[in-house]
PDB file of C-alpha atoms and ligand atoms in Angstrom:
ATOM      1  CA  MET A   1      -9.512 -16.015 -25.968  1.00 44.00           C
ATOM      2  CA  SER A   2     -12.140 -13.189 -26.962  1.00 47.00           C
ATOM      3  CA  GLY A   3     -14.060 -11.119 -24.674  1.00 51.00           C
ATOM      4  CA  GLN A   4     -17.344 -12.758 -25.319  1.00 54.00           C
ATOM      5  CA  ALA A   5     -15.696 -15.907 -24.266  1.00 55.00           C
ATOM      6  CA  TYR A   6     -14.428 -14.647 -21.006  1.00 55.00           C
ATOM      7  CA  LEU A   7     -18.069 -13.330 -20.530  1.00 54.00           C
ATOM      8  CA  ASP A   8     -19.382 -16.749 -20.918  1.00 55.00           C
ATOM      9  CA  LEU A   9     -17.002 -18.271 -18.494  1.00 54.00           C
ATOM     10  CA  VAL A  10     -17.710 -16.046 -15.852  1.00 55.00           C
ATOM     11  CA  ARG A  11     -21.326 -17.438 -15.713  1.00 58.00           C
ATOM     12  CA  LEU A  12     -19.882 -20.900 -14.443  1.00 62.00           C
ATOM     13  CA  PRO A  13     -20.532 -21.808 -10.702  1.00 65.00           C
ATOM     14  CA  TRP A  14     -16.753 -23.271 -10.392  1.00 65.00           C
ATOM     15  CA  MET A  15     -15.250 -19.853 -11.368  1.00 72.00           C
ATOM     16  CA  ASP A  16     -12.552 -18.328  -8.786  1.00 89.00           C
ATOM     17  CA  ALA A  17     -12.071 -15.051  -7.810  1.00 91.00           C
ATOM     18  CA  ILE A  18      -8.941 -14.296 -10.028  1.00 91.00           C
ATOM     19  CA  ASP A  19     -11.219 -15.546 -13.308  1.00 91.00           C
ATOM     20  CA  GLU A  20     -13.930 -13.094 -12.322  1.00 91.00           C
ATOM     21  CA  LEU A  21     -11.080 -10.166 -12.337  1.00 94.00           C
ATOM     22  CA  VAL A  22     -10.003 -11.418 -15.670  1.00 93.00           C
ATOM     23  CA  ALA A  23     -13.150 -10.929 -17.174  1.00 93.00           C
ATOM     24  CA  ASN A  24     -13.708  -7.630 -15.454  1.00 94.00           C
ATOM     25  CA  ASN A  25     -10.451  -6.472 -16.737  1.00 96.00           C
ATOM     26  CA  GLU A  26     -11.505  -7.289 -20.535  1.00 95.00           C
ATOM     27  CA  ALA A  27     -14.507  -4.921 -19.855  1.00 95.00           C
ATOM     28  CA  PHE A  28     -12.476  -2.195 -18.178  1.00 95.00           C
ATOM     29  CA  ALA A  29      -9.919  -2.207 -21.071  1.00 95.00           C
ATOM     30  CA  ASN A  30     -12.400  -2.034 -23.577  1.00 95.00           C
ATOM     31  CA  ALA A  31     -13.766   1.237 -22.043  1.00 95.00           C
ATOM     32  CA  GLN A  32     -10.459   2.907 -21.746  1.00 93.00           C
ATOM     33  CA  PRO A  33      -9.670   5.807 -23.949  1.00 89.00           C
ATOM     34  CA  GLY A  34      -6.168   4.428 -24.939  1.00 88.00           C
ATOM     35  CA  GLY A  35      -3.022   6.620 -24.761  1.00 90.00           C
ATOM     36  CA  HIS A  36       0.091   6.411 -22.798  1.00 94.00           C
ATOM     37  CA  LEU A  37       0.893   7.934 -19.281  1.00 94.00           C
ATOM     38  CA  ASP A  38       4.494   8.821 -18.363  1.00 96.00           C
ATOM     39  CA  VAL A  39       6.028   6.425 -15.900  1.00 97.00           C
ATOM     40  CA  ARG A  40       7.068   9.098 -13.594  1.00 98.00           C
ATOM     41  CA  PRO A  41       4.195   9.933 -11.428  1.00 98.00           C
ATOM     42  CA  ASN A  42       2.745  13.633 -12.237  1.00 98.00           C
ATOM     43  CA  ARG A  43       1.929  14.381  -8.778  1.00 98.00           C
ATOM     44  CA  LYS A  44       5.871  13.502  -7.590  1.00 98.00           C
ATOM     45  CA  LEU A  45       4.104  11.490  -4.748  1.00 98.00           C
ATOM     46  CA  ALA A  46       4.856   8.215  -3.212  1.00 98.00           C
ATOM     47  CA  ILE A  47       2.101   6.819  -0.853  1.00 98.00           C
ATOM     48  CA  VAL A  48       2.845   3.653   1.895  1.00 98.00           C
ATOM     49  CA  THR A  49      -0.080   2.284   3.194  1.00 98.00           C
ATOM     50  CA  CYS A  50      -1.503  -1.090   4.127  1.00 98.00           C
ATOM     51  CA  MET A  51      -3.020  -3.787   2.075  1.00 98.00           C
ATOM     52  CA  ASP A  52      -6.311  -3.597   3.691  1.00 98.00           C
ATOM     53  CA  SER A  53      -9.041  -4.306   1.473  1.00 97.00           C
ATOM     54  CA  ARG A  54     -11.133  -1.572   2.850  1.00 98.00           C
ATOM     55  CA  ILE A  55      -8.783   0.957   1.693  1.00 98.00           C
ATOM     56  CA  ASP A  56      -9.620   2.306  -1.824  1.00 98.00           C
ATOM     57  CA  VAL A  57      -6.515   4.296  -2.297  1.00 98.00           C
ATOM     58  CA  PHE A  58      -7.728   6.018  -5.432  1.00 98.00           C
ATOM     59  CA  ALA A  59     -11.106   6.819  -4.539  1.00 98.00           C
ATOM     60  CA  ALA A  60     -10.232   7.977  -1.035  1.00 98.00           C
ATOM     61  CA  LEU A  61      -7.601  10.055  -2.013  1.00 98.00           C
ATOM     62  CA  GLY A  62      -8.970  11.260  -5.361  1.00 98.00           C
ATOM     63  CA  LEU A  63      -6.190   9.785  -7.362  1.00 98.00           C
ATOM     64  CA  LYS A  64      -5.754   8.740 -10.776  1.00 96.00           C
ATOM     65  CA  GLY A  65      -3.482   6.625 -12.845  1.00 95.00           C
ATOM     66  CA  GLY A  66      -0.400   8.140 -13.504  1.00 97.00           C
ATOM     67  CA  GLU A  67      -0.406  10.444 -10.511  1.00 98.00           C
ATOM     68  CA  ALA A  68       1.424   8.422  -7.451  1.00 98.00           C
ATOM     69  CA  HIS A  69       3.080   5.402  -6.511  1.00 98.00           C
ATOM     70  CA  ILE A  70       1.244   3.205  -4.104  1.00 98.00           C
ATOM     71  CA  LEU A  71       3.437   0.704  -1.865  1.00 98.00           C
ATOM     72  CA  ARG A  72       1.328  -1.723  -0.058  1.00 98.00           C
ATOM     73  CA  ASN A  73       2.229  -4.188   2.604  1.00 98.00           C
ATOM     74  CA  ALA A  74       0.424  -5.664   5.889  1.00 98.00           C
ATOM     75  CA  GLY A  75       0.661  -2.702   8.068  1.00 97.00           C
ATOM     76  CA  GLY A  76       1.742  -0.245   5.742  1.00 98.00           C
ATOM     77  CA  VAL A  77       5.024  -0.807   7.502  1.00 97.00           C
ATOM     78  CA  VAL A  78       8.300   1.156   6.272  1.00 98.00           C
ATOM     79  CA  THR A  79      10.431  -2.077   5.455  1.00 97.00           C
ATOM     80  CA  ASP A  80      13.740  -2.286   3.915  1.00 97.00           C
ATOM     81  CA  ASP A  81      11.528  -3.405   0.676  1.00 97.00           C
ATOM     82  CA  VAL A  82       9.655  -0.358   0.746  1.00 98.00           C
ATOM     83  CA  ILE A  83      12.528   1.888   1.253  1.00 98.00           C
ATOM     84  CA  ARG A  84      14.238   0.382  -1.780  1.00 98.00           C
ATOM     85  CA  SER A  85      11.035   1.230  -3.655  1.00 98.00           C
ATOM     86  CA  LEU A  86      11.105   4.897  -2.339  1.00 98.00           C
ATOM     87  CA  ALA A  87      14.726   5.042  -3.331  1.00 98.00           C
ATOM     88  CA  VAL A  88      13.645   4.068  -7.025  1.00 98.00           C
ATOM     89  CA  SER A  89      10.654   6.251  -6.702  1.00 98.00           C
ATOM     90  CA  GLN A  90      12.679   9.168  -5.986  1.00 98.00           C
ATOM     91  CA  ARG A  91      15.996   8.846  -7.576  1.00 98.00           C
ATOM     92  CA  LYS A  92      14.721   7.214 -10.792  1.00 98.00           C
ATOM     93  CA  LEU A  93      11.058   8.223 -11.234  1.00 98.00           C
ATOM     94  CA  GLY A  94      10.859  11.810  -9.888  1.00 98.00           C
ATOM     95  CA  THR A  95       8.876  11.813  -6.774  1.00 98.00           C
ATOM     96  CA  ARG A  96       9.329  14.375  -3.914  1.00 98.00           C
ATOM     97  CA  GLU A  97       6.769  13.836  -1.332  1.00 98.00           C
ATOM     98  CA  VAL A  98       6.036  10.630   0.874  1.00 98.00           C
ATOM     99  CA  MET A  99       2.579   9.940   2.564  1.00 98.00           C
ATOM    100  CA  LEU A 100       2.134   7.219   4.784  1.00 98.00           C
ATOM    101  CA  ILE A 101      -1.098   5.917   5.796  1.00 98.00           C
ATOM    102  CA  HIS A 102      -1.829   3.511   8.592  1.00 98.00           C
ATOM    103  CA  HIS A 103      -5.550   2.685   9.557  1.00 98.00           C
ATOM    104  CA  THR A 104      -8.037   1.774  12.356  1.00 98.00           C
ATOM    105  CA  ASP A 105      -8.940  -1.521  12.777  1.00 98.00           C
ATOM    106  CA  CYS A 106      -5.636  -3.162  11.266  1.00 97.00           C
ATOM    107  CA  GLY A 107      -5.180  -6.858  11.081  1.00 96.00           C
ATOM    108  CA  MET A 108      -1.722  -6.058  12.448  1.00 97.00           C
ATOM    109  CA  GLN A 109      -2.987  -5.065  15.841  1.00 96.00           C
ATOM    110  CA  LYS A 110      -4.672  -8.476  16.094  1.00 96.00           C
ATOM    111  CA  LEU A 111      -1.416 -10.396  16.294  1.00 96.00           C
ATOM    112  CA  THR A 112       2.082 -10.255  18.253  1.00 97.00           C
ATOM    113  CA  ASP A 113       5.409 -10.397  16.790  1.00 96.00           C
ATOM    114  CA  ASP A 114       6.269 -13.533  18.965  1.00 96.00           C
ATOM    115  CA  GLY A 115       3.103 -15.395  18.757  1.00 97.00           C
ATOM    116  CA  PHE A 116       3.178 -15.259  14.775  1.00 97.00           C
ATOM    117  CA  ARG A 117       6.652 -15.983  14.796  1.00 97.00           C
ATOM    118  CA  ALA A 118       6.049 -19.103  17.055  1.00 97.00           C
ATOM    119  CA  GLU A 119       3.065 -19.993  14.764  1.00 97.00           C
ATOM    120  CA  LEU A 120       5.121 -19.677  11.910  1.00 97.00           C
ATOM    121  CA  GLN A 121       7.796 -21.965  13.363  1.00 97.00           C
ATOM    122  CA  ALA A 122       5.601 -24.510  14.653  1.00 97.00           C
ATOM    123  CA  ALA A 123       3.658 -25.017  11.141  1.00 97.00           C
ATOM    124  CA  THR A 124       6.908 -25.190   9.039  1.00 97.00           C
ATOM    125  CA  GLY A 125       9.956 -25.929  11.174  1.00 97.00           C
ATOM    126  CA  VAL A 126      11.584 -22.783  10.274  1.00 96.00           C
ATOM    127  CA  ALA A 127      11.575 -19.350  12.005  1.00 94.00           C
ATOM    128  CA  PRO A 128      11.080 -16.503   9.536  1.00 96.00           C
ATOM    129  CA  ALA A 129      14.122 -14.066   8.650  1.00 95.00           C
ATOM    130  CA  PHE A 130      11.574 -11.072   8.279  1.00 95.00           C
ATOM    131  CA  ALA A 131      10.132  -8.946  11.055  1.00 95.00           C
ATOM    132  CA  ILE A 132       6.774  -9.202  11.690  1.00 97.00           C
ATOM    133  CA  GLU A 133       5.937  -5.733  12.555  1.00 96.00           C
ATOM    134  CA  SER A 134       2.834  -6.029  14.555  1.00 96.00           C
ATOM    135  CA  PHE A 135       1.679  -3.119  16.632  1.00 95.00           C
ATOM    136  CA  THR A 136      -0.735  -1.958  19.253  1.00 95.00           C
ATOM    137  CA  ASP A 137      -0.796   1.830  19.047  1.00 96.00           C
ATOM    138  CA  VAL A 138      -1.222   3.048  15.530  1.00 97.00           C
ATOM    139  CA  GLU A 139      -0.179   6.450  15.871  1.00 97.00           C
ATOM    140  CA  GLU A 140       3.015   5.417  17.542  1.00 97.00           C
ATOM    141  CA  ASP A 141       3.438   3.009  14.644  1.00 96.00           C
ATOM    142  CA  VAL A 142       3.102   6.021  12.356  1.00 98.00           C
ATOM    143  CA  ARG A 143       5.631   7.823  14.221  1.00 98.00           C
ATOM    144  CA  GLN A 144       8.182   5.087  13.829  1.00 97.00           C
ATOM    145  CA  SER A 145       7.397   4.716  10.160  1.00 97.00           C
ATOM    146  CA  LEU A 146       7.824   8.511   9.744  1.00 98.00           C
ATOM    147  CA  ARG A 147      11.308   8.112  11.697  1.00 98.00           C
ATOM    148  CA  ARG A 148      12.311   5.344   9.244  1.00 98.00           C
ATOM    149  CA  VAL A 149      11.788   7.447   5.991  1.00 98.00           C
ATOM    150  CA  ARG A 150      13.351  10.444   7.491  1.00 98.00           C
ATOM    151  CA  ARG A 151      16.356   8.715   8.894  1.00 98.00           C
ATOM    152  CA  SER A 152      17.184   6.813   5.483  1.00 98.00           C
ATOM    153  CA  GLU A 153      19.709   8.449   3.441  1.00 98.00           C
ATOM    154  CA  PHE A 154      18.600   6.318   0.362  1.00 98.00           C
ATOM    155  CA  VAL A 155      15.545   8.486   0.167  1.00 98.00           C
ATOM    156  CA  PRO A 156      16.970  11.848  -0.705  1.00 98.00           C
ATOM    157  CA  TYR A 157      13.830  14.095  -0.378  1.00 98.00           C
ATOM    158  CA  ARG A 158      12.669  14.149   3.258  1.00 98.00           C
ATOM    159  CA  GLU A 159      11.496  17.461   3.642  1.00 97.00           C
ATOM    160  CA  VAL A 160       7.590  16.557   3.050  1.00 98.00           C
ATOM    161  CA  VAL A 161       7.097  13.087   4.553  1.00 98.00           C
ATOM    162  CA  ARG A 162       3.573  13.218   6.403  1.00 98.00           C
ATOM    163  CA  GLY A 163       1.807  10.248   8.188  1.00 98.00           C
ATOM    164  CA  PHE A 164      -1.937   9.627   8.796  1.00 98.00           C
ATOM    165  CA  VAL A 165      -4.108   7.088  10.194  1.00 98.00           C
ATOM    166  CA  TYR A 166      -7.561   6.298   7.912  1.00 98.00           C
ATOM    167  CA  ASP A 167     -10.579   5.611   9.760  1.00 98.00           C
ATOM    168  CA  VAL A 168     -12.175   2.394   7.660  1.00 98.00           C
ATOM    169  CA  ASP A 169     -15.677   3.403   9.051  1.00 98.00           C
ATOM    170  CA  THR A 170     -15.815   7.141   8.545  1.00 98.00           C
ATOM    171  CA  HIS A 171     -13.307   7.117   5.659  1.00 98.00           C
ATOM    172  CA  ARG A 172     -11.371  10.239   7.035  1.00 98.00           C
ATOM    173  CA  LEU A 173      -7.741  11.068   7.158  1.00 98.00           C
ATOM    174  CA  ARG A 174      -6.307  12.406  10.481  1.00 98.00           C
ATOM    175  CA  GLU A 175      -2.876  13.658  10.363  1.00 98.00           C
ATOM    176  CA  VAL A 176      -0.294  12.227  13.028  1.00 98.00           C
ATOM    177  CA  VAL A 177       1.872  14.835  14.303  1.00 91.00           C
ATOM    178  CA  ALA A 178       5.395  13.520  14.658  1.00 76.00           C
TER     179      ALA A 178
HETATM  180 ZN1  LIG B   1      -3.964  -2.978   8.185  1.00 67.10          ZN
END
């Protein structure tokens, strides 16, 4: 389908969000200068943060494409899967620093592990195998995440692992001292 056809489609009232984004991508791709970036992030940095829609990681940190790995999940939790990605990031793609960013007003502060687990079990008949990883104290959760990275031998470079809280209202980062 041509770019113009997407632009025509986007005016239709029943379009969903993804169709609009596909049309946006057409315009974005047309505006790009072209060229190829190395798969290895040139700032040698991996960032772990929450999926929260208010954190525009690239804008908030002055990042551009090709500069850092961005790992996101509910809460910015250092799960086994995040450790998996950090292991690949450092061992195969050259990153050396890890930046953890939690934030104020996180959705994971609005539920409890037991409550959400029971809710999932009641709705599906199956208790999830994964940990829910809700939290109440955001700074303590950053500290726990720092400890998880620093204790993982799968992640070889642990000299520079720093944690922050991002305020979703002021957009400022505050470092958490472990
Ligand atoms: Zn969050």
